[in-house]
Amino acid sequence: MNYKKYFLALATVVVIVLIGRWRLNDNSSQPADVSSTSSSGDFSSSSSSSSPYSSSPSAPSTQPTETWKDGSYTGQTANAYYGDVQVKVTVSNGKITNVSFLNYPQDNGTSRRINSYAVPQLQSEVIKAQSTSVNAVSGASFTSQAFTTSLQSALDQAR
Amino acid sequence: MIKKIATIMTMPCTLTFADKKSTKEINDAAKTVFNYLISVDETFSPFKPASEISRINRKEIKVNEAKKEVQDVLKLCNQTKKVTADYFNVVQNDQIDPCGLVKGWAILNAAKLLSKMGFKNFMVEIAGDIQASGHPKDKNKWTLGIRNPFDITQVVKSVKLNGKGIATSGTYMQGLHIYDPVSKKPAEEILSLTVIGPNVYEADRFATAAFAMGEKGIKFIENYPGLEGYAINHEGIATYTSKFATFTK
C-alpha cells in the first residue's frame, strides 16, 4: 500500500464517519450537551443497490510535507477491548510506503476449545441495502483509540 | 416520539420515548439517565486517570479495594471469560479495560432506571447497542436496523424487538479492507457481528466475545441458548443463526 492509498483510505474513513454521524443524529446533537428533537424518530435508508460496496469520495489533493527516517517501525501493542492492535509502518525515501496490521482483534490461531460441533442450522445470504424505515440502527461503534495509539507510536519512532 | 441525545464516553447516547408523558417528566428522566451514564464513564473509563479502573491499572488500589460496582462488573467479566473459552478477556498486558461489558451493563441499568420512573415504551442506545422496551405508538415492536459495514449510511437488515437487547461488534469503523500483506487475505474475515439477546447486557458481552472468535463466532451464538446472531463477512455474505428469522417477520 503506498502513501497516497493509505491517505485516501484514512480520508475515506473520516469522511464516511462524519457523514454517518450527521445522518444518525439528524443534526440535533451537540457535544457534551443534551438536545431533544420531537420527530417521528425514523431513520430511512436509501433504496437498494446490488453491491454492498460504496464508491469512495475523492482524496484531498494536498501533498504531505512531513518526511520520515527510512526503515520499518513497529508500534506498541494497543488494547482495543476486543483484542490487541499493533501497526507496522515502513518508510522509504522519506515517505510512508506501507502501513500494515501485525496484530488485529481476531482469533490469533491459538487453538482454544470452543463448542464447534457441526451446525447445519446456520444460513447465509448476500447482504442488500434495505429501504425499510427503522427506529434506530445497530452498528459497531467508532473506537479508534487503539488504532491511533499504535499508529502514533510507530510514527514517533520514524521521526 | 421524543428523542434525547447526549455525547458521553465519546459516544452518542440516545433515549427514545414513546410513552405519553409531560415534557417535564421526559426532561427529568433524560437528565437522570445521562447523569448515571456520566458517572459510569467516570468510574470505569481506562482513559480517565481518576477512574477506579485507571487507579487499579496504576496499582494504586487493588480490585478488592475498589467500589462495589467495579468489583461486581469485574466478577461479571470473569464469568463471561469462563463461558466464552477466554475469548472475552478484559485484561491485556496487565491492564483492565471492561468496555466490552460495561456498555451493555450500563444501558440495561439505565433502562431499569426508566422503568422505575414509570416508563414502559422506550429505547436506550449507546453507539449502536440498544435496549428496546415496549413498542412505539404505531407498531407493536420497535424496528431496528443492522448497519451495512461497507456503507454506514445504509441498513442491510431490519429486526422487530420488544423487550430485548441488540448489540453489534465490529472493527469496520477503523478502516475497511485491511489486508495482511503476507498472506494477501483480508485481515478480518468477519466485519460485523450482531447479537440479539434477552437484554442488551447479554447481547453486548456475547457480541464482543463472539466477534473475537472470527468465523467461529456465529457458531458459538447458535450453540448458546437465548442468543441469535447475524454475522457479515468481508465479501458481504451474512451468516445467521437458526431462529434469527423470527425477528425479521
mmCIF file of C-alpha atoms in Angstrom:
data_model
loop_
_atom_site.group_PDB
_atom_site.id
_atom_site.type_symbol
_atom_site.label_atom_id
_atom_site.label_comp_id
_atom_site.label_asym_id
_atom_site.label_seq_id
_atom_site.Cartn_x
_atom_site.Cartn_y
_atom_site.Cartn_z
ATOM 1 C CA MET A 1 0.000 0.000 0.000
ATOM 2 C CA ASN A 2 1.609 3.276 -0.995
ATOM 3 C CA TYR A 3 1.325 6.522 0.924
ATOM 4 C CA LYS A 4 -1.342 8.005 -1.324
ATOM 5 C CA LYS A 5 -3.580 4.959 -0.986
ATOM 6 C CA TYR A 6 -3.137 4.965 2.775
ATOM 7 C CA PHE A 7 -4.071 8.625 2.946
ATOM 8 C CA LEU A 8 -7.032 8.011 0.678
ATOM 9 C CA ALA A 9 -8.244 5.146 2.874
ATOM 10 C CA LEU A 10 -7.867 7.229 6.037
ATOM 11 C CA ALA A 11 -9.585 10.230 4.495
ATOM 12 C CA THR A 12 -12.360 7.978 3.208
ATOM 13 C CA VAL A 13 -12.957 6.589 6.666
ATOM 14 C CA VAL A 14 -13.022 10.050 8.244
ATOM 15 C CA VAL A 15 -15.475 11.354 5.649
ATOM 16 C CA ILE A 16 -17.722 8.297 5.899
ATOM 17 C CA VAL A 17 -17.732 8.560 9.701
ATOM 18 C CA LEU A 18 -18.612 12.255 9.548
ATOM 19 C CA ILE A 19 -21.423 11.594 7.069
ATOM 20 C CA GLY A 20 -22.677 8.675 9.135
ATOM 21 C CA ARG A 21 -22.736 10.712 12.344
ATOM 22 C CA TRP A 22 -24.517 13.634 10.691
ATOM 23 C CA ARG A 23 -27.245 11.384 9.323
ATOM 24 C CA LEU A 24 -27.608 9.443 12.557
ATOM 25 C CA ASN A 25 -28.028 12.459 14.777
ATOM 26 C CA ASP A 26 -30.377 14.335 12.448
ATOM 27 C CA ASN A 27 -28.336 17.484 13.039
ATOM 28 C CA SER A 28 -29.751 17.704 16.516
ATOM 29 C CA SER A 29 -26.931 16.562 18.809
ATOM 30 C CA GLN A 30 -24.233 18.748 20.241
ATOM 31 C CA PRO A 31 -21.101 17.591 22.001
ATOM 32 C CA ALA A 32 -21.432 17.415 25.792
ATOM 33 C CA ASP A 33 -24.931 18.847 25.609
ATOM 34 C CA VAL A 34 -28.354 17.352 25.876
ATOM 35 C CA SER A 35 -30.609 18.183 22.980
ATOM 36 C CA SER A 36 -34.051 16.967 22.126
ATOM 37 C CA THR A 37 -35.972 16.520 18.980
ATOM 38 C CA SER A 38 -39.601 15.719 18.596
ATOM 39 C CA SER A 39 -39.954 13.714 15.431
ATOM 40 C CA SER A 40 -41.293 10.533 14.005
ATOM 41 C CA GLY A 41 -37.948 9.197 15.094
ATOM 42 C CA ASP A 42 -37.451 7.116 11.987
ATOM 43 C CA PHE A 43 -34.262 6.690 10.047
ATOM 44 C CA SER A 44 -34.970 5.791 6.424
ATOM 45 C CA SER A 45 -32.184 4.232 4.457
ATOM 46 C CA SER A 46 -31.526 4.700 0.787
ATOM 47 C CA SER A 47 -33.011 2.460 -1.878
ATOM 48 C CA SER A 48 -31.427 -0.916 -2.514
ATOM 49 C CA SER A 49 -28.334 -1.335 -4.587
ATOM 50 C CA SER A 50 -26.894 -4.541 -5.972
ATOM 51 C CA SER A 51 -23.458 -4.177 -4.473
ATOM 52 C CA PRO A 52 -22.693 -3.682 -0.804
ATOM 53 C CA TYR A 53 -19.682 -1.550 -1.661
ATOM 54 C CA SER A 54 -19.960 2.207 -1.962
ATOM 55 C CA SER A 55 -17.682 4.365 -4.053
ATOM 56 C CA SER A 56 -15.107 6.396 -2.170
ATOM 57 C CA PRO A 57 -15.127 10.161 -2.083
ATOM 58 C CA SER A 58 -12.033 11.685 -3.694
ATOM 59 C CA ALA A 59 -8.915 12.133 -1.605
ATOM 60 C CA PRO A 60 -7.577 15.535 -0.640
ATOM 61 C CA SER A 61 -5.044 16.773 -3.159
ATOM 62 C CA THR A 62 -2.517 18.303 -0.743
ATOM 63 C CA GLN A 63 0.853 16.590 -0.632
ATOM 64 C CA PRO A 64 2.296 15.641 2.733
ATOM 65 C CA THR A 65 5.077 17.923 3.999
ATOM 66 C CA GLU A 66 6.398 15.539 6.707
ATOM 67 C CA THR A 67 9.386 13.370 5.842
ATOM 68 C CA TRP A 68 10.362 10.354 7.913
ATOM 69 C CA LYS A 69 13.523 8.319 8.580
ATOM 70 C CA ASP A 70 13.744 5.280 6.324
ATOM 71 C CA GLY A 71 13.091 1.921 7.947
ATOM 72 C CA SER A 72 10.378 -0.255 9.437
ATOM 73 C CA TYR A 73 8.798 0.722 12.700
ATOM 74 C CA THR A 74 6.530 -1.374 14.841
ATOM 75 C CA GLY A 75 4.114 0.491 17.064
ATOM 76 C CA GLN A 76 3.380 -0.555 20.618
ATOM 77 C CA THR A 77 0.592 -3.045 21.078
ATOM 78 C CA ALA A 78 -2.513 -1.117 21.973
ATOM 79 C CA ASN A 79 -5.517 -2.590 23.638
ATOM 80 C CA ALA A 80 -8.897 -2.371 21.988
ATOM 81 C CA TYR A 81 -11.276 -4.193 24.297
ATOM 82 C CA TYR A 82 -11.829 -6.915 21.760
ATOM 83 C CA GLY A 83 -8.124 -7.651 21.410
ATOM 84 C CA ASP A 84 -4.746 -6.158 20.577
ATOM 85 C CA VAL A 85 -3.974 -3.801 17.750
ATOM 86 C CA GLN A 86 -0.426 -3.370 16.522
ATOM 87 C CA VAL A 87 0.607 -1.368 13.493
ATOM 88 C CA LYS A 88 3.820 -1.526 11.441
ATOM 89 C CA VAL A 89 4.940 1.438 9.333
ATOM 90 C CA THR A 90 7.500 1.215 6.510
ATOM 91 C CA VAL A 91 9.317 4.332 5.337
ATOM 92 C CA SER A 92 11.267 4.509 2.066
ATOM 93 C CA ASN A 93 12.928 7.616 0.676
ATOM 94 C CA GLY A 94 11.443 9.634 3.483
ATOM 95 C CA LYS A 95 7.857 8.677 2.720
ATOM 96 C CA ILE A 96 5.499 6.232 4.407
ATOM 97 C CA THR A 97 5.133 3.422 1.879
ATOM 98 C CA ASN A 98 3.218 0.885 3.916
ATOM 99 C CA VAL A 99 1.013 0.649 6.966
ATOM 100 C CA SER A 100 0.010 -2.831 7.990
ATOM 101 C CA PHE A 101 -1.520 -4.618 10.930
ATOM 102 C CA LEU A 102 0.748 -7.041 12.793
ATOM 103 C CA ASN A 103 -1.936 -7.730 15.324
ATOM 104 C CA TYR A 104 -5.640 -7.315 14.921
ATOM 105 C CA PRO A 105 -8.568 -8.416 17.029
ATOM 106 C CA GLN A 106 -9.452 -11.817 15.661
ATOM 107 C CA ASP A 107 -8.589 -15.326 16.650
ATOM 108 C CA ASN A 108 -4.768 -15.430 16.528
ATOM 109 C CA GLY A 109 -4.698 -19.085 15.651
ATOM 110 C CA THR A 110 -4.048 -20.244 19.211
ATOM 111 C CA SER A 111 -6.327 -23.206 19.361
ATOM 112 C CA ARG A 112 -8.897 -22.941 22.054
ATOM 113 C CA ARG A 113 -11.731 -25.272 22.710
ATOM 114 C CA ILE A 114 -14.996 -23.896 21.502
ATOM 115 C CA ASN A 115 -18.109 -25.956 21.193
ATOM 116 C CA SER A 116 -17.993 -26.302 17.460
ATOM 117 C CA TYR A 117 -19.889 -29.420 16.672
ATOM 118 C CA ALA A 118 -21.495 -29.425 13.264
ATOM 119 C CA VAL A 119 -24.089 -26.700 12.983
ATOM 120 C CA PRO A 120 -26.235 -27.316 9.933
ATOM 121 C CA GLN A 121 -28.834 -24.744 11.024
ATOM 122 C CA LEU A 122 -26.720 -21.704 10.101
ATOM 123 C CA GLN A 123 -27.925 -19.954 6.948
ATOM 124 C CA SER A 124 -26.304 -17.456 4.614
ATOM 125 C CA GLU A 125 -27.409 -14.655 2.343
ATOM 126 C CA VAL A 126 -25.854 -11.822 0.382
ATOM 127 C CA ILE A 127 -26.408 -8.561 2.222
ATOM 128 C CA LYS A 128 -28.535 -5.975 0.475
ATOM 129 C CA ALA A 129 -29.384 -2.393 1.381
ATOM 130 C CA GLN A 130 -32.931 -2.123 2.728
ATOM 131 C CA SER A 131 -35.321 0.754 2.367
ATOM 132 C CA THR A 132 -37.371 -0.164 5.453
ATOM 133 C CA SER A 133 -37.952 2.674 7.851
ATOM 134 C CA VAL A 134 -36.324 1.895 11.220
ATOM 135 C CA ASN A 135 -36.469 3.445 14.691
ATOM 136 C CA ALA A 136 -32.731 3.001 15.373
ATOM 137 C CA VAL A 137 -29.657 1.328 13.855
ATOM 138 C CA SER A 138 -27.324 -1.191 15.461
ATOM 139 C CA GLY A 139 -23.734 -0.986 14.272
ATOM 140 C CA ALA A 140 -20.189 -1.118 15.559
ATOM 141 C CA SER A 141 -19.039 1.956 17.412
ATOM 142 C CA PHE A 142 -16.078 4.017 16.340
ATOM 143 C CA THR A 143 -13.400 3.125 18.854
ATOM 144 C CA SER A 144 -10.288 4.368 17.133
ATOM 145 C CA GLN A 145 -8.267 4.782 20.310
ATOM 146 C CA ALA A 146 -6.288 1.561 19.917
ATOM 147 C CA PHE A 147 -5.602 2.123 16.230
ATOM 148 C CA THR A 148 -4.362 5.700 16.595
ATOM 149 C CA THR A 149 -2.350 4.845 19.726
ATOM 150 C CA SER A 150 -0.410 2.154 17.934
ATOM 151 C CA LEU A 151 -0.055 4.163 14.723
ATOM 152 C CA GLN A 152 1.202 7.200 16.630
ATOM 153 C CA SER A 153 3.816 5.198 18.476
ATOM 154 C CA ALA A 154 5.096 3.761 15.198
ATOM 155 C CA LEU A 155 5.254 7.222 13.611
ATOM 156 C CA ASP A 156 7.016 8.636 16.674
ATOM 157 C CA GLN A 157 9.894 6.254 16.052
ATOM 158 C CA ALA A 158 10.137 7.310 12.434
ATOM 159 C CA ARG A 159 10.719 10.991 13.105
ATOM 160 C CA MET B 1 -41.870 10.090 19.869
ATOM 161 C CA ILE B 2 -39.268 12.181 21.681
ATOM 162 C CA LYS B 3 -35.520 11.655 21.337
ATOM 163 C CA LYS B 4 -32.928 12.909 23.773
ATOM 164 C CA ILE B 5 -29.273 12.708 22.727
ATOM 165 C CA ALA B 6 -26.053 13.333 24.601
ATOM 166 C CA THR B 7 -22.409 12.527 23.943
ATOM 167 C CA ILE B 8 -20.997 10.542 26.851
ATOM 168 C CA MET B 9 -17.933 8.250 26.884
ATOM 169 C CA THR B 10 -17.200 9.888 23.476
ATOM 170 C CA MET B 11 -20.253 8.035 22.114
ATOM 171 C CA PRO B 12 -23.743 9.187 21.136
ATOM 172 C CA CYS B 13 -26.283 8.144 23.782
ATOM 173 C CA THR B 14 -29.884 8.280 22.586
ATOM 174 C CA LEU B 15 -33.092 7.928 24.579
ATOM 175 C CA THR B 16 -36.297 7.420 22.595
ATOM 176 C CA PHE B 17 -39.568 7.899 24.480
ATOM 177 C CA ALA B 18 -42.913 6.618 23.183
ATOM 178 C CA ASP B 19 -44.947 6.921 26.407
ATOM 179 C CA LYS B 20 -47.435 9.731 26.833
ATOM 180 C CA LYS B 21 -45.587 11.807 29.400
ATOM 181 C CA SER B 22 -45.187 15.506 30.131
ATOM 182 C CA THR B 23 -42.187 17.442 28.869
ATOM 183 C CA LYS B 24 -41.007 17.818 32.454
ATOM 184 C CA GLU B 25 -41.189 14.075 33.136
ATOM 185 C CA ILE B 26 -39.204 13.318 29.992
ATOM 186 C CA ASN B 27 -36.607 16.006 30.681
ATOM 187 C CA ASP B 28 -36.179 14.785 34.262
ATOM 188 C CA ALA B 29 -35.848 11.197 33.090
ATOM 189 C CA ALA B 30 -33.253 12.129 30.471
ATOM 190 C CA LYS B 31 -31.260 14.123 32.998
ATOM 191 C CA THR B 32 -31.287 11.201 35.457
ATOM 192 C CA VAL B 33 -30.172 8.692 32.847
ATOM 193 C CA PHE B 34 -27.450 10.879 31.362
ATOM 194 C CA ASN B 35 -26.086 11.708 34.808
ATOM 195 C CA TYR B 36 -25.992 7.986 35.538
ATOM 196 C CA LEU B 37 -24.087 7.265 32.297
ATOM 197 C CA ILE B 38 -21.624 10.054 33.053
ATOM 198 C CA SER B 39 -20.962 8.506 36.459
ATOM 199 C CA VAL B 40 -20.375 5.119 34.826
ATOM 200 C CA ASP B 41 -17.841 6.711 32.496
ATOM 201 C CA GLU B 42 -16.085 8.410 35.394
ATOM 202 C CA THR B 43 -15.868 5.136 37.312
ATOM 203 C CA PHE B 44 -14.965 2.715 34.547
ATOM 204 C CA SER B 45 -13.139 4.558 31.777
ATOM 205 C CA PRO B 46 -9.481 3.470 31.429
ATOM 206 C CA PHE B 47 -8.954 6.751 29.556
ATOM 207 C CA LYS B 48 -9.882 8.842 32.596
ATOM 208 C CA PRO B 49 -6.934 8.969 35.025
ATOM 209 C CA ALA B 50 -9.164 9.390 38.088
ATOM 210 C CA SER B 51 -11.439 6.422 37.355
ATOM 211 C CA GLU B 52 -11.437 3.342 39.579
ATOM 212 C CA ILE B 53 -10.241 1.255 36.630
ATOM 213 C CA SER B 54 -7.310 3.607 35.945
ATOM 214 C CA ARG B 55 -6.373 3.529 39.632
ATOM 215 C CA ILE B 56 -6.418 -0.261 39.565
ATOM 216 C CA ASN B 57 -4.306 -0.258 36.405
ATOM 217 C CA ARG B 58 -1.751 2.031 38.040
ATOM 218 C CA LYS B 59 -1.735 -0.348 41.050
ATOM 219 C CA GLU B 60 -2.897 2.468 43.328
ATOM 220 C CA ILE B 61 -5.694 0.271 44.604
ATOM 221 C CA LYS B 62 -6.368 -3.430 44.473
ATOM 222 C CA VAL B 63 -9.538 -4.800 42.886
ATOM 223 C CA ASN B 64 -10.923 -5.735 46.290
ATOM 224 C CA GLU B 65 -10.396 -2.133 47.452
ATOM 225 C CA ALA B 66 -12.414 -0.657 44.589
ATOM 226 C CA LYS B 67 -16.084 0.439 44.666
ATOM 227 C CA LYS B 68 -18.593 -2.384 44.903
ATOM 228 C CA GLU B 69 -19.991 -1.812 41.402
ATOM 229 C CA VAL B 70 -16.460 -2.110 39.975
ATOM 230 C CA GLN B 71 -15.941 -5.408 41.788
ATOM 231 C CA ASP B 72 -19.365 -6.595 40.577
ATOM 232 C CA VAL B 73 -18.545 -5.719 36.960
ATOM 233 C CA LEU B 74 -15.142 -7.409 37.126
ATOM 234 C CA LYS B 75 -16.825 -10.535 38.519
ATOM 235 C CA LEU B 76 -19.205 -10.469 35.547
ATOM 236 C CA CYS B 77 -16.195 -10.092 33.238
ATOM 237 C CA ASN B 78 -14.620 -13.191 34.772
ATOM 238 C CA GLN B 79 -17.857 -15.165 34.405
ATOM 239 C CA THR B 80 -18.096 -14.097 30.762
ATOM 240 C CA LYS B 81 -14.481 -15.109 30.180
ATOM 241 C CA LYS B 82 -15.243 -18.594 31.520
ATOM 242 C CA VAL B 83 -18.285 -19.237 29.332
ATOM 243 C CA THR B 84 -16.523 -17.971 26.195
ATOM 244 C CA ALA B 85 -13.371 -20.120 26.489
ATOM 245 C CA ASP B 86 -11.369 -16.979 27.326
ATOM 246 C CA TYR B 87 -12.353 -15.182 24.112
ATOM 247 C CA PHE B 88 -13.919 -12.477 26.256
ATOM 248 C CA ASN B 89 -10.939 -11.037 28.096
ATOM 249 C CA VAL B 90 -10.779 -7.547 29.586
ATOM 250 C CA VAL B 91 -7.140 -7.832 30.642
ATOM 251 C CA GLN B 92 -4.351 -7.086 28.144
ATOM 252 C CA ASN B 93 -0.753 -6.614 29.256
ATOM 253 C CA ASP B 94 -1.893 -6.467 32.885
ATOM 254 C CA GLN B 95 -4.252 -3.559 32.110
ATOM 255 C CA ILE B 96 -8.024 -3.809 32.528
ATOM 256 C CA ASP B 97 -10.460 -2.363 30.005
ATOM 257 C CA PRO B 98 -14.001 -3.572 30.749
ATOM 258 C CA CYS B 99 -15.722 -1.546 27.997
ATOM 259 C CA GLY B 100 -16.909 -4.682 26.177
ATOM 260 C CA LEU B 101 -19.233 -5.474 29.092
ATOM 261 C CA VAL B 102 -19.775 -2.097 30.801
ATOM 262 C CA LYS B 103 -21.558 -0.586 27.791
ATOM 263 C CA GLY B 104 -24.376 -3.158 27.712
ATOM 264 C CA TRP B 105 -24.476 -3.332 31.510
ATOM 265 C CA ALA B 106 -24.874 0.459 31.770
ATOM 266 C CA ILE B 107 -27.582 0.601 29.089
ATOM 267 C CA LEU B 108 -29.565 -2.094 30.889
ATOM 268 C CA ASN B 109 -29.217 -0.238 34.211
ATOM 269 C CA ALA B 110 -30.388 2.955 32.511
ATOM 270 C CA ALA B 111 -33.418 1.092 31.137
ATOM 271 C CA LYS B 112 -34.194 -0.156 34.659
ATOM 272 C CA LEU B 113 -33.995 3.443 35.910
ATOM 273 C CA LEU B 114 -36.589 4.472 33.314
ATOM 274 C CA SER B 115 -38.870 1.559 34.249
ATOM 275 C CA LYS B 116 -38.694 2.629 37.907
ATOM 276 C CA MET B 117 -39.739 6.121 36.832
ATOM 277 C CA GLY B 118 -42.840 4.671 35.181
ATOM 278 C CA PHE B 119 -41.761 4.494 31.536
ATOM 279 C CA LYS B 120 -42.781 1.404 29.562
ATOM 280 C CA ASN B 121 -42.154 2.133 25.893
ATOM 281 C CA PHE B 122 -38.667 3.395 25.149
ATOM 282 C CA MET B 123 -35.252 2.609 23.747
ATOM 283 C CA VAL B 124 -31.894 3.296 25.373
ATOM 284 C CA GLU B 125 -28.963 3.312 22.981
ATOM 285 C CA ILE B 126 -25.234 3.888 23.261
ATOM 286 C CA ALA B 127 -23.491 3.913 19.884
ATOM 287 C CA GLY B 128 -25.345 1.064 18.228
ATOM 288 C CA ASP B 129 -26.121 -1.106 21.280
ATOM 289 C CA ILE B 130 -29.802 -0.861 22.146
ATOM 290 C CA GLN B 131 -32.276 -1.976 24.818
ATOM 291 C CA ALA B 132 -35.789 -1.938 23.349
ATOM 292 C CA SER B 133 -38.617 -1.837 25.880
ATOM 293 C CA GLY B 134 -42.284 -1.978 24.881
ATOM 294 C CA HIS B 135 -43.043 -0.524 21.445
ATOM 295 C CA PRO B 136 -43.641 2.699 19.514
ATOM 296 C CA LYS B 137 -47.178 4.081 19.121
ATOM 297 C CA ASP B 138 -47.780 2.852 15.575
ATOM 298 C CA LYS B 139 -46.426 -0.705 15.865
ATOM 299 C CA ASN B 140 -46.270 -3.438 18.479
ATOM 300 C CA LYS B 141 -42.488 -3.766 18.336
ATOM 301 C CA TRP B 142 -39.504 -1.484 17.816
ATOM 302 C CA THR B 143 -37.856 -1.762 14.373
ATOM 303 C CA LEU B 144 -34.054 -1.878 14.491
ATOM 304 C CA GLY B 145 -31.739 -1.857 11.514
ATOM 305 C CA ILE B 146 -28.353 -3.546 11.158
ATOM 306 C CA ARG B 147 -25.796 -1.196 9.660
ATOM 307 C CA ASN B 148 -24.032 -2.051 6.406
ATOM 308 C CA PRO B 149 -20.327 -2.307 7.334
ATOM 309 C CA PHE B 150 -19.440 -1.318 3.736
ATOM 310 C CA ASP B 151 -21.602 1.798 3.736
ATOM 311 C CA ILE B 152 -22.556 3.104 7.157
ATOM 312 C CA THR B 153 -25.368 5.226 5.736
ATOM 313 C CA GLN B 154 -27.249 2.037 4.817
ATOM 314 C CA VAL B 155 -29.163 -0.655 6.666
ATOM 315 C CA VAL B 156 -28.913 -4.246 5.394
ATOM 316 C CA LYS B 157 -31.421 -5.949 7.697
ATOM 317 C CA SER B 158 -34.265 -4.905 9.921
ATOM 318 C CA VAL B 159 -35.487 -6.743 13.015
ATOM 319 C CA LYS B 160 -38.506 -6.218 15.261
ATOM 320 C CA LEU B 161 -37.907 -6.297 19.003
ATOM 321 C CA ASN B 162 -39.984 -5.908 22.149
ATOM 322 C CA GLY B 163 -38.201 -6.316 25.471
ATOM 323 C CA LYS B 164 -34.899 -7.450 24.004
ATOM 324 C CA GLY B 165 -31.408 -6.111 23.502
ATOM 325 C CA ILE B 166 -29.264 -5.873 20.384
ATOM 326 C CA ALA B 167 -25.543 -5.188 20.084
ATOM 327 C CA THR B 168 -23.065 -5.168 17.197
ATOM 328 C CA SER B 169 -19.323 -5.737 17.391
ATOM 329 C CA GLY B 170 -17.001 -4.897 14.555
ATOM 330 C CA THR B 171 -13.875 -3.043 13.624
ATOM 331 C CA TYR B 172 -15.056 -1.639 10.285
ATOM 332 C CA MET B 173 -15.075 1.884 11.665
ATOM 333 C CA GLN B 174 -11.276 1.650 11.934
ATOM 334 C CA GLY B 175 -10.929 1.285 8.198
ATOM 335 C CA LEU B 176 -12.248 -1.026 5.516
ATOM 336 C CA HIS B 177 -10.460 -3.839 3.718
ATOM 337 C CA ILE B 178 -7.295 -4.015 5.723
ATOM 338 C CA TYR B 179 -5.260 -6.716 4.029
ATOM 339 C CA ASP B 180 -2.487 -8.820 5.506
ATOM 340 C CA PRO B 181 0.375 -8.118 3.073
ATOM 341 C CA VAL B 182 1.953 -11.516 3.699
ATOM 342 C CA SER B 183 -0.962 -13.851 3.103
ATOM 343 C CA LYS B 184 -2.819 -11.428 0.789
ATOM 344 C CA LYS B 185 -6.004 -12.396 2.640
ATOM 345 C CA PRO B 186 -8.201 -9.830 4.336
ATOM 346 C CA ALA B 187 -7.032 -9.227 7.888
ATOM 347 C CA GLU B 188 -10.547 -9.667 9.160
ATOM 348 C CA GLU B 189 -12.828 -12.446 7.988
ATOM 349 C CA ILE B 190 -15.883 -11.125 9.865
ATOM 350 C CA LEU B 191 -16.533 -7.388 9.686
ATOM 351 C CA SER B 192 -19.629 -7.198 11.846
ATOM 352 C CA LEU B 193 -21.426 -9.472 14.288
ATOM 353 C CA THR B 194 -24.850 -8.516 15.613
ATOM 354 C CA VAL B 195 -26.359 -10.360 18.565
ATOM 355 C CA ILE B 196 -29.961 -10.260 19.780
ATOM 356 C CA GLY B 197 -30.321 -11.357 23.404
ATOM 357 C CA PRO B 198 -32.867 -11.310 26.225
ATOM 358 C CA ASN B 199 -31.388 -7.896 27.101
ATOM 359 C CA VAL B 200 -28.620 -5.598 25.853
ATOM 360 C CA TYR B 201 -26.166 -6.681 28.599
ATOM 361 C CA GLU B 202 -26.249 -10.275 27.296
ATOM 362 C CA ALA B 203 -26.202 -9.125 23.675
ATOM 363 C CA ASP B 204 -23.206 -6.828 24.217
ATOM 364 C CA ARG B 205 -20.914 -9.179 26.140
ATOM 365 C CA PHE B 206 -21.534 -12.040 23.732
ATOM 366 C CA ALA B 207 -21.221 -9.872 20.626
ATOM 367 C CA THR B 208 -17.836 -8.779 21.976
ATOM 368 C CA ALA B 209 -16.667 -12.319 22.693
ATOM 369 C CA ALA B 210 -18.071 -13.903 19.547
ATOM 370 C CA PHE B 211 -16.557 -11.226 17.311
ATOM 371 C CA ALA B 212 -13.122 -12.079 18.718
ATOM 372 C CA MET B 213 -13.702 -15.695 17.650
ATOM 373 C CA GLY B 214 -13.789 -14.729 13.980
ATOM 374 C CA GLU B 215 -15.676 -17.113 11.725
ATOM 375 C CA LYS B 216 -16.387 -19.437 14.652
ATOM 376 C CA GLY B 217 -18.284 -16.699 16.490
ATOM 377 C CA ILE B 218 -21.654 -17.200 14.803
ATOM 378 C CA LYS B 219 -21.478 -20.913 15.654
ATOM 379 C CA PHE B 220 -20.897 -20.008 19.285
ATOM 380 C CA ILE B 221 -24.007 -17.798 19.202
ATOM 381 C CA GLU B 222 -26.025 -20.591 17.569
ATOM 382 C CA ASN B 223 -24.999 -23.007 20.312
ATOM 383 C CA TYR B 224 -25.631 -20.579 23.199
ATOM 384 C CA PRO B 225 -29.239 -20.606 24.462
ATOM 385 C CA GLY B 226 -31.217 -17.386 24.210
ATOM 386 C CA LEU B 227 -28.990 -15.673 21.632
ATOM 387 C CA GLU B 228 -29.453 -15.121 17.908
ATOM 388 C CA GLY B 229 -26.836 -13.610 15.637
ATOM 389 C CA TYR B 230 -26.135 -12.090 12.228
ATOM 390 C CA ALA B 231 -22.510 -12.013 11.044
ATOM 391 C CA ILE B 232 -21.312 -10.176 7.933
ATOM 392 C CA ASN B 233 -18.025 -11.175 6.308
ATOM 393 C CA HIS B 234 -15.585 -9.231 4.135
ATOM 394 C CA GLU B 235 -17.328 -10.440 0.973
ATOM 395 C CA GLY B 236 -20.720 -9.103 2.020
ATOM 396 C CA ILE B 237 -22.094 -12.540 2.860
ATOM 397 C CA ALA B 238 -24.148 -12.748 6.036
ATOM 398 C CA THR B 239 -24.425 -15.904 8.138
ATOM 399 C CA TYR B 240 -27.217 -16.046 10.672
ATOM 400 C CA THR B 241 -28.478 -18.372 13.373
ATOM 401 C CA SER B 242 -31.438 -20.737 13.045
ATOM 402 C CA LYS B 243 -34.024 -18.626 14.925
ATOM 403 C CA PHE B 244 -32.774 -15.214 13.793
ATOM 404 C CA ALA B 245 -35.510 -15.061 11.162
ATOM 405 C CA THR B 246 -38.198 -14.982 13.875
ATOM 406 C CA PHE B 247 -37.145 -11.360 14.420
ATOM 407 C CA THR B 248 -37.497 -10.366 10.776
ATOM 408 C CA LYS B 249 -41.128 -11.396 10.285
#
